């Protein structure tokens, strides 16, 4: 599902604290701005330094590795010297090993992201096949996520955010469309094959471009428009040849594209001030909690109380395996929230474009895994349509990297 990534890649930018000391290399030695003027300034190599002999002992001050070499001397016993020391020759090896460790960590996180997504779609489809109440199932997913979030905050695994009214005013509309997007995706998965739902959801870039033009006035480049042609054509071809096709499943998947991408555009249009911006993980956590509170009464209103002991007992009498239903529902809720959390952790480590490409690969992996697991019959033309659509999504991700050439003033 639910690349609800709040594509959210675009959803809210990660606010990183400003580095107050740009010369961080010297931060462990001294802070020149904190030295009190004693009246005498020396200019050495074009730089001015204030005399600060009362802060440092001439016999105990040791300078560490500094790339620039300079000497500060006062000629008196309260002066101090700073000399350059050679940089160790193995620093490049250290950087290489650090880069390798980061790459291995990213690779592991991408693998976890894909595996959790595969298991979520499998468990979710198994539940929706026998328990045809998508609103109740979606509310249960949000409930599992809410429980995980509360445990995470209570145990200080992640810091708890402090919400302001201005933030809440922005988050509530996002939570509404996020709720609708998840609900509509579950409606589609309950009606058609998982592979077909994810093929339709490959249309997300198309709606991103449309809403960006309508609400943000951002016109796409030629290559972005060009990349959308195989996306639209591939989805159309796959739809015409899909064995499990029905209009409810098709329209609900397409509507989930509309809600998910409108959420992304809204988040960009109504962004709060930078100093008030939440990080991606806390933003997703708050949206999940609000979505749970919104959907529980809506599910009861739409479907009735379908998770009560009395109803489950009556369903068990009709042959439904309640124990397996509960286990798979819990696993689906855990996998959903976990893979979305991992998705945002990856987004904090890579660029949005890289994340978008990874999301495209994830969709391919989920489609292949669901076809194999559920033994979904796939015709050659249907495979061609799915391949075309996913290729278009990949090209769209690459086209986003191309920056338009600046117009030269005549």
CSV table of N, CA and C in Angstrom, one decimal, residues 166-225:
chain,number,residue,atom,x,y,z
A,166,UNK,N,-0.8,26.3,15.3
A,166,UNK,CA,-0.6,26.4,13.9
A,166,UNK,C,-0.2,25.1,13.2
A,167,UNK,N,0.6,24.3,13.9
A,167,UNK,CA,0.9,23.0,13.4
A,167,UNK,C,-0.3,22.1,13.3
A,168,UNK,N,-1.1,22.1,14.3
A,168,UNK,CA,-2.3,21.2,14.3
A,168,UNK,C,-3.3,21.6,13.2
A,169,UNK,N,-3.4,22.9,12.9
A,169,UNK,CA,-4.2,23.4,11.9
A,169,UNK,C,-3.8,22.9,10.5
A,170,UNK,N,-2.5,22.7,10.3
A,170,UNK,CA,-2.0,22.2,9.1
A,170,UNK,C,-2.1,20.6,9.0
A,171,UNK,N,-1.8,20.0,10.1
A,171,UNK,CA,-1.8,18.5,10.2
A,171,UNK,C,-3.1,17.9,10.0
A,172,UNK,N,-4.2,18.5,10.6
A,172,UNK,CA,-5.5,17.8,10.5
A,172,UNK,C,-6.0,17.6,9.1
A,173,UNK,N,-5.9,18.6,8.2
A,173,UNK,CA,-6.3,18.3,6.8
A,173,UNK,C,-5.4,17.2,6.1
A,174,UNK,N,-4.1,17.2,6.5
A,174,UNK,CA,-3.2,16.1,6.0
A,174,UNK,C,-3.7,14.8,6.5
A,175,UNK,N,-4.1,14.7,7.8
A,175,UNK,CA,-4.5,13.4,8.4
A,175,UNK,C,-5.8,13.0,7.7
A,176,UNK,N,-6.7,13.9,7.3
A,176,UNK,CA,-8.0,13.5,6.7
A,176,UNK,C,-7.7,12.8,5.3
A,177,UNK,N,-6.8,13.5,4.5
A,177,UNK,CA,-6.6,12.9,3.2
A,177,UNK,C,-5.7,11.6,3.3
A,178,UNK,N,-4.9,11.6,4.4
A,178,UNK,CA,-4.1,10.4,4.6
A,178,UNK,C,-5.0,9.2,5.0
A,179,UNK,N,-6.0,9.5,5.8
A,179,UNK,CA,-7.0,8.4,6.2
A,179,UNK,C,-7.8,7.9,5.0
A,180,UNK,N,-8.2,8.9,4.1
A,180,UNK,CA,-8.9,8.5,2.9
A,180,UNK,C,-8.1,7.7,2.0
A,181,UNK,N,-6.8,8.1,1.8
A,181,UNK,CA,-5.9,7.3,1.0
A,181,UNK,C,-5.7,5.9,1.4
A,182,UNK,N,-5.5,5.7,2.7
A,182,UNK,CA,-5.3,4.3,3.2
A,182,UNK,C,-6.6,3.5,3.1
A,183,UNK,N,-7.7,4.1,3.4
A,183,UNK,CA,-9.0,3.4,3.3
A,183,UNK,C,-9.3,3.0,1.9
A,184,UNK,N,-9.1,3.9,0.9
A,184,UNK,CA,-9.4,3.6,-0.5
A,184,UNK,C,-8.5,2.5,-1.0
A,185,UNK,N,-7.2,2.5,-0.6
A,185,UNK,CA,-6.3,1.5,-1.0
A,185,UNK,C,-6.7,0.1,-0.5
A,186,UNK,N,-7.2,0.1,0.7
A,186,UNK,CA,-7.7,-1.2,1.3
A,186,UNK,C,-9.0,-1.7,0.6
A,187,UNK,N,-9.8,-0.7,0.2
A,187,UNK,CA,-11.0,-1.1,-0.6
A,187,UNK,C,-10.6,-1.7,-1.9
A,188,UNK,N,-9.6,-1.2,-2.5
A,188,UNK,CA,-9.1,-1.7,-3.8
A,188,UNK,C,-8.5,-3.1,-3.6
A,189,UNK,N,-7.6,-3.2,-2.6
A,189,UNK,CA,-7.0,-4.5,-2.4
A,189,UNK,C,-8.0,-5.6,-2.0
A,190,UNK,N,-9.1,-5.2,-1.4
A,190,UNK,CA,-10.1,-6.2,-1.1
A,190,UNK,C,-10.9,-6.7,-2.3
A,191,UNK,N,-10.9,-5.8,-3.3
A,191,UNK,CA,-11.7,-6.1,-4.5
A,191,UNK,C,-10.9,-6.7,-5.7
A,192,UNK,N,-9.6,-6.3,-5.8
A,192,UNK,CA,-8.9,-6.8,-7.0
A,192,UNK,C,-7.5,-7.4,-6.5
A,193,UNK,N,-6.8,-7.9,-7.4
A,193,UNK,CA,-5.5,-8.5,-7.0
A,193,UNK,C,-4.5,-7.4,-6.5
A,194,UNK,N,-3.6,-7.8,-5.6
A,194,UNK,CA,-2.6,-6.8,-5.1
A,194,UNK,C,-1.8,-6.2,-6.2
A,195,UNK,N,-1.4,-7.1,-7.1
A,195,UNK,CA,-0.5,-6.6,-8.2
A,195,UNK,C,-1.2,-5.5,-9.1
A,196,UNK,N,-2.6,-5.7,-9.3
A,196,UNK,CA,-3.3,-4.7,-10.1
A,196,UNK,C,-3.4,-3.4,-9.3
A,197,UNK,N,-3.7,-3.5,-8.0
A,197,UNK,CA,-3.8,-2.3,-7.2
A,197,UNK,C,-2.5,-1.4,-7.3
A,198,UNK,N,-1.4,-2.1,-7.2
A,198,UNK,CA,-0.1,-1.4,-7.2
A,198,UNK,C,0.2,-0.9,-8.6
A,199,UNK,N,-0.3,-1.6,-9.6
A,199,UNK,CA,-0.1,-1.1,-11.0
A,199,UNK,C,-0.8,0.2,-11.2
A,200,UNK,N,-2.1,0.3,-10.7
A,200,UNK,CA,-2.8,1.5,-10.8
A,200,UNK,C,-2.2,2.6,-10.0
A,201,UNK,N,-1.6,2.3,-8.8
A,201,UNK,CA,-1.0,3.3,-8.0
A,201,UNK,C,0.3,3.8,-8.6
A,202,UNK,N,0.8,3.2,-9.6
A,202,UNK,CA,1.9,3.7,-10.4
A,202,UNK,C,1.5,5.1,-11.0
A,203,UNK,N,0.2,5.4,-11.1
A,203,UNK,CA,-0.2,6.6,-11.7
A,203,UNK,C,0.0,7.8,-10.8
A,204,UNK,N,0.5,7.6,-9.6
A,204,UNK,CA,0.7,8.7,-8.6
A,204,UNK,C,1.5,9.9,-9.2
A,205,UNK,N,2.6,9.7,-10.0
A,205,UNK,CA,3.3,10.9,-10.5
A,205,UNK,C,2.4,11.7,-11.4
A,206,UNK,N,1.5,11.1,-12.2
A,206,UNK,CA,0.6,11.9,-13.0
A,206,UNK,C,-0.2,12.9,-12.2
A,207,UNK,N,-0.8,12.4,-11.1
A,207,UNK,CA,-1.6,13.3,-10.3
A,207,UNK,C,-0.7,14.3,-9.6
A,208,UNK,N,0.5,14.0,-9.3
A,208,UNK,CA,1.4,14.9,-8.7
A,208,UNK,C,1.6,16.1,-9.6
A,209,UNK,N,1.9,15.8,-10.9
A,209,UNK,CA,2.1,16.9,-11.8
A,209,UNK,C,0.8,17.7,-12.0
A,210,UNK,N,-0.3,17.1,-12.1
A,210,UNK,CA,-1.6,17.8,-12.3
A,210,UNK,C,-1.9,18.7,-11.2
A,211,UNK,N,-1.8,18.3,-9.9
A,211,UNK,CA,-2.1,19.1,-8.8
A,211,UNK,C,-1.0,20.2,-8.6
A,212,UNK,N,0.2,19.9,-9.0
A,212,UNK,CA,1.3,20.9,-8.8
A,212,UNK,C,1.0,22.1,-9.8
A,213,UNK,N,0.5,21.8,-11.0
A,213,UNK,CA,0.1,22.8,-11.9
A,213,UNK,C,-1.1,23.6,-11.4
A,214,UNK,N,-2.1,22.9,-10.9
A,214,UNK,CA,-3.4,23.5,-10.5
A,214,UNK,C,-3.2,24.4,-9.3
A,215,UNK,N,-2.5,23.9,-8.3
A,215,UNK,CA,-2.5,24.5,-7.0
A,215,UNK,C,-1.2,25.3,-6.7
A,216,UNK,N,-0.1,24.9,-7.3
A,216,UNK,CA,1.2,25.5,-7.0
A,216,UNK,C,1.7,26.3,-8.2
A,217,UNK,N,1.1,26.2,-9.3
A,217,UNK,CA,1.6,26.9,-10.5
A,217,UNK,C,2.9,26.4,-11.0
A,218,UNK,N,3.3,25.2,-10.6
A,218,UNK,CA,4.6,24.6,-11.1
A,218,UNK,C,4.4,23.8,-12.3
A,219,UNK,N,4.9,24.3,-13.4
A,219,UNK,CA,4.8,23.6,-14.7
A,219,UNK,C,5.9,22.6,-14.9
A,220,UNK,N,5.6,21.3,-15.3
A,220,UNK,CA,6.6,20.3,-15.5
A,220,UNK,C,7.5,20.6,-16.7
A,221,UNK,N,8.7,20.0,-16.7
A,221,UNK,CA,9.6,20.0,-17.8
A,221,UNK,C,9.1,19.1,-18.9
A,222,UNK,N,9.7,19.2,-20.1
A,222,UNK,CA,9.4,18.3,-21.2
A,222,UNK,C,9.6,16.8,-20.8
A,223,UNK,N,10.7,16.6,-20.1
A,223,UNK,CA,11.1,15.2,-19.8
A,223,UNK,C,10.2,14.6,-18.8
A,224,UNK,N,9.6,15.4,-17.9
A,224,UNK,CA,8.7,14.9,-16.9
A,224,UNK,C,7.4,14.5,-17.6
A,225,UNK,N,6.9,15.4,-18.5
A,225,UNK,CA,5.7,15.0,-19.3
A,225,UNK,C,5.9,13.8,-20.2
